[in-house]
Short mmCIF file of C-alpha atoms in Angstrom, two decimals:
data_model
loop_
_atom_site.label_atom_id
_atom_site.label_comp_id
_atom_site.label_asym_id
_atom_site.label_seq_id
_atom_site.Cartn_x
_atom_site.Cartn_y
_atom_site.Cartn_z
CA GLN A 15 14.03 -5.38 -3.25
CA VAL A 16 13.86 -7.26 -0.28
CA ARG A 17 12.07 -10.16 0.63
CA LEU A 18 9.36 -10.15 2.87
CA GLN A 19 6.97 -12.80 4.36
CA GLU A 20 3.80 -12.58 6.43
CA SER A 21 3.19 -15.32 9.42
CA GLY A 22 -0.04 -15.37 11.79
CA PRO A 23 -2.15 -17.14 12.24
CA GLY A 24 -5.61 -17.20 9.21
CA LEU A 25 -8.66 -17.23 11.47
CA VAL A 26 -9.54 -14.95 14.25
CA LYS A 27 -12.24 -14.88 16.50
CA PRO A 28 -14.68 -11.83 16.65
CA SER A 29 -13.54 -9.47 19.76
CA GLU A 30 -9.99 -10.83 19.48
CA THR A 31 -6.52 -9.65 18.93
CA LEU A 32 -5.02 -10.07 15.52
CA SER A 33 -1.44 -10.94 15.27
CA LEU A 34 0.78 -10.69 12.41
CA THR A 35 4.95 -11.06 12.06
CA CYS A 36 7.12 -9.87 8.71
CA SER A 37 10.29 -11.53 8.50
CA GLY A 38 13.00 -9.48 6.32
CA SER A 39 15.66 -11.23 3.73
CA ASP A 40 18.09 -8.44 5.28
CA ASP A 41 19.06 -7.17 8.68
CA SER A 42 17.82 -3.57 6.66
CA THR A 43 15.03 -2.67 9.55
CA ARG A 44 17.25 0.26 10.54
CA ASP A 45 16.39 2.05 7.74
CA TYR A 46 12.98 1.91 6.09
CA TYR A 47 9.24 2.52 7.01
CA TRP A 48 8.52 -0.66 7.97
CA SER A 49 4.21 -0.84 7.14
CA TRP A 50 1.34 -2.65 6.98
CA ILE A 51 -1.20 -2.69 4.19
CA ARG A 52 -3.86 -4.41 3.80
CA GLN A 53 -7.41 -5.84 1.28
CA PRO A 54 -10.55 -6.83 1.62
CA PRO A 55 -11.57 -9.18 -0.85
CA GLY A 56 -12.70 -7.93 -3.44
CA LYS A 57 -11.70 -4.50 -2.40
CA GLY A 58 -9.07 -1.60 -2.29
CA LEU A 59 -6.08 -1.53 -0.24
CA GLU A 60 -6.04 0.30 2.91
CA TRP A 61 -3.21 1.35 4.06
CA LEU A 62 -2.90 0.70 7.63
CA GLY A 63 0.30 1.61 9.33
CA TYR A 64 4.72 1.97 9.49
CA ILE A 65 7.48 2.07 11.89
CA TYR A 66 10.72 3.95 11.16
CA GLN A 67 14.20 3.57 12.91
CA SER A 68 13.79 4.79 16.10
CA ASP A 69 10.70 3.58 16.68
CA GLU A 70 8.95 6.22 15.37
CA THR A 71 4.92 4.98 14.26
CA LYS A 72 2.63 6.69 11.76
CA TYR A 73 -1.31 4.93 11.79
CA ASN A 74 -4.57 5.39 10.22
CA PRO A 75 -6.60 7.37 12.18
CA SER A 76 -9.73 4.93 11.66
CA LEU A 77 -7.82 2.59 12.98
CA LYS A 78 -4.92 4.03 15.51
CA SER A 79 -6.99 2.99 18.60
CA ARG A 80 -6.48 -0.45 17.45
CA LEU A 81 -3.73 -0.69 16.13
CA ILE A 82 0.20 -1.40 17.17
CA ILE A 83 2.92 -1.97 14.68
CA SER A 84 6.00 -3.11 16.92
CA ARG A 85 9.45 -4.40 15.47
CA ASP A 86 12.57 -6.84 16.68
CA THR A 87 15.62 -5.65 15.24
CA SER A 88 17.35 -8.41 16.78
CA GLU A 89 15.53 -11.14 14.58
CA ASN A 90 14.75 -8.49 11.23
CA GLN A 91 11.00 -8.97 11.92
CA PHE A 92 8.20 -6.59 12.55
CA SER A 93 4.89 -7.12 13.57
CA LEU A 94 0.76 -6.51 13.35
CA THR A 95 -1.44 -6.28 17.04
CA LEU A 96 -4.61 -5.44 15.83
CA ARG A 97 -6.97 -5.51 19.08
CA PHE A 98 -10.64 -6.18 19.06
CA VAL A 99 -11.23 -7.70 15.46
CA THR A 100 -14.40 -7.42 13.43
CA PRO A 101 -15.86 -9.53 10.29
CA ALA A 102 -14.62 -6.02 8.63
CA ASP A 103 -11.47 -6.92 9.54
CA THR A 104 -11.34 -9.71 6.97
CA ALA A 105 -8.45 -8.80 4.20
CA VAL A 106 -5.10 -9.96 2.94
CA TYR A 107 -2.41 -8.51 5.12
CA TYR A 108 0.43 -7.21 3.55
CA CYS A 109 3.86 -6.25 4.84
CA ALA A 110 6.12 -4.19 3.14
CA ARG A 111 9.13 -1.92 3.36
CA GLY A 112 8.53 1.85 2.34
CA PHE A 113 11.63 4.53 1.68
CA THR A 114 9.43 7.64 2.58
CA SER A 115 8.30 9.37 5.29
CA SER A 116 4.99 9.97 3.16
CA GLY A 117 4.57 5.34 2.80
CA THR A 118 6.06 4.67 -0.91
CA VAL A 119 6.29 1.67 -1.30
CA ASP A 120 8.90 -0.20 -2.83
CA SER A 121 9.11 -4.09 -1.83
CA TRP A 122 5.68 -6.01 -0.62
CA GLY A 123 5.24 -9.62 0.89
CA GLN A 124 2.98 -11.78 -0.55
CA GLY A 125 0.23 -10.83 1.59
CA THR A 126 -1.14 -13.58 4.07
CA LEU A 127 -4.93 -13.99 4.60
CA VAL A 128 -7.20 -13.45 7.71
CA THR A 129 -10.78 -14.18 8.17
CA VAL A 130 -11.87 -13.31 11.49
CA SER A 131 -14.82 -15.49 12.22
CA SER A 132 -16.40 -16.95 14.92
CA GLN B 14 -12.33 5.22 3.85
CA SER B 15 -10.63 6.32 1.01
CA VAL B 16 -10.37 9.97 0.12
CA LEU B 17 -8.94 9.53 -3.73
CA THR B 18 -11.51 8.98 -6.02
CA GLN B 19 -10.91 6.71 -9.53
CA PRO B 20 -12.73 5.57 -11.94
CA PRO B 21 -13.54 2.22 -11.55
CA SER B 22 -12.43 1.37 -15.05
CA ALA B 23 -11.12 2.30 -17.88
CA SER B 24 -10.20 0.07 -21.20
CA GLY B 25 -8.83 0.71 -24.28
CA THR B 26 -7.37 -1.85 -27.43
CA PRO B 27 -3.69 -2.55 -28.11
CA GLY B 28 -1.49 0.62 -28.68
CA GLN B 29 -3.75 2.88 -27.18
CA ARG B 30 -3.09 5.84 -24.41
CA VAL B 31 -5.25 4.94 -21.75
CA THR B 32 -5.81 7.75 -18.90
CA ILE B 33 -6.80 7.68 -15.17
CA SER B 34 -7.48 10.47 -13.11
CA CYS B 35 -6.86 10.41 -9.41
CA SER B 36 -9.11 13.46 -7.19
CA GLY B 37 -7.71 14.48 -4.26
CA SER B 38 -8.06 17.56 -1.65
CA SER B 39 -5.73 20.27 -0.68
CA SER B 40 -4.42 17.85 2.19
CA ASN B 41 -3.15 15.23 0.27
CA ILE B 42 -2.79 15.78 -3.13
CA GLY B 43 -2.78 19.10 -3.15
CA SER B 44 0.04 19.18 -1.25
CA ASN B 45 2.23 15.58 -1.21
CA ALA B 46 3.41 13.15 -4.40
CA VAL B 47 1.45 10.89 -5.74
CA ASN B 48 2.40 7.58 -5.91
CA TRP B 49 0.80 4.47 -8.14
CA TYR B 50 0.89 1.33 -7.82
CA GLN B 51 -0.11 -1.89 -10.45
CA GLN B 52 -1.97 -4.79 -8.94
CA LEU B 53 -2.01 -8.07 -10.98
CA PRO B 54 -4.51 -10.64 -10.34
CA GLY B 55 -3.60 -12.68 -6.99
CA MET B 56 -0.61 -10.53 -7.02
CA ALA B 57 0.71 -8.49 -4.40
CA PRO B 58 0.68 -4.23 -5.56
CA LYS B 59 3.90 -3.32 -7.43
CA LEU B 60 5.72 0.18 -7.22
CA LEU B 61 4.74 2.05 -11.18
CA ILE B 62 5.40 5.13 -10.51
CA TYR B 63 7.21 7.54 -7.11
CA THR B 64 7.00 11.45 -6.75
CA THR B 65 4.41 11.75 -8.83
CA ASN B 66 6.14 11.15 -12.10
CA GLN B 67 9.20 9.03 -10.76
CA ARG B 68 9.96 5.57 -12.23
CA PRO B 69 11.20 2.55 -10.18
CA SER B 70 14.10 0.87 -12.42
CA GLY B 71 12.12 -1.32 -14.37
CA VAL B 72 8.72 0.01 -15.10
CA PRO B 73 8.71 0.91 -19.33
CA ASP B 74 8.32 4.36 -19.92
CA ARG B 75 4.77 3.72 -21.67
CA PHE B 76 3.98 4.64 -17.87
CA SER B 77 4.25 7.81 -17.06
CA GLY B 78 2.47 10.23 -13.99
CA SER B 79 1.20 13.73 -13.50
CA LYS B 80 -0.41 16.00 -10.80
CA SER B 81 -1.81 19.18 -11.43
CA GLY B 82 -3.88 20.64 -8.25
CA THR B 83 -5.94 18.63 -6.13
CA SER B 84 -6.04 15.86 -9.04
CA ALA B 85 -2.94 13.32 -10.33
CA SER B 86 -3.38 11.34 -13.34
CA LEU B 87 -1.89 7.79 -14.74
CA ALA B 88 -1.26 7.42 -18.39
CA ILE B 89 -0.61 3.96 -19.82
CA SER B 90 0.61 4.79 -23.84
CA GLY B 91 1.05 1.38 -26.09
CA LEU B 92 -1.42 -0.43 -24.05
CA GLN B 93 -0.48 -4.13 -24.25
CA SER B 94 -1.89 -6.85 -22.89
CA GLU B 95 0.26 -7.22 -19.64
CA ASP B 96 -1.25 -4.39 -18.30
CA GLU B 97 -4.25 -5.43 -17.37
CA ALA B 98 -4.63 -4.93 -13.42
CA ASP B 99 -5.68 -2.72 -11.44
CA TYR B 100 -4.32 0.72 -10.43
CA TYR B 101 -4.53 2.69 -7.00
CA CYS B 102 -2.79 6.06 -6.75
CA ALA B 103 -1.73 7.21 -3.06
CA ALA B 104 -0.39 9.85 -1.31
CA TRP B 105 0.29 11.50 2.13
CA ASP B 106 -2.23 13.35 3.56
CA ASP B 107 -1.67 16.26 6.33
CA SER B 108 -4.97 15.88 8.34
CA LEU B 109 -4.79 14.02 11.34
CA ASN B 110 -1.57 13.82 12.26
CA GLY B 111 -0.82 12.63 8.78
CA PHE B 112 -1.71 9.32 7.35
CA SER B 113 -1.12 7.36 3.94
CA VAL B 114 -3.96 6.55 1.75
CA PHE B 115 -5.26 4.76 -1.84
CA GLY B 116 -7.12 5.44 -4.49
CA THR B 117 -10.39 3.31 -4.59
CA GLY B 118 -8.70 2.28 -7.51
CA THR B 119 -9.17 1.00 -11.22
CA LYS B 120 -9.60 -1.89 -13.30
CA VAL B 121 -7.92 -1.02 -16.56
CA THR B 122 -9.66 -4.23 -19.39
CA VAL B 123 -7.40 -4.82 -23.01
CA LEU B 124 -10.08 -5.33 -25.23
#
């Protein structure tokens, strides 16, 4: 398994942009489906999307208009950008490594809580 | 937004068998494999079952998965106290250009 670590601000104001970065412990960024998943406090998991080696991306249809997932292979990182956030976007955000195009994830970061509040 | 429905809770005594259901549709479980994740309190989820019935290395064979039509099941046999956790099913959905979806989650309590 790879060690993943999310980083980014813990507090974002409504209508602003949430940006998170995930750093991996190895340089296998080309072989997997690098994913973002979130979990609102006390609620279930929600798949956000992934990016694959050829810059192929898949997004949750409910977030597609606000969400961008990108990667920087030189830095072994991939990122999430979510625009126009509302309090409903408050959640623990996990970055994860998937090994199938259907979103199967075998390694997770520890998660980072992002609160949307003024 | 979950389109996979699970019972909110399940319980059993140590040693018992517990089964969790996951109900979907033809565009997800009906046409794709199912994964199951275990989330211990305060922890990130962990892959428990993939491709409907395969266990990753290190997962005890007490955990097993199956699928029939548009529903899937996770069975835990010989329930242990450390199995107390939240369990989520997940599957790919072929609609709307394709996306992954999680179930609503089931809290398993060991009595």
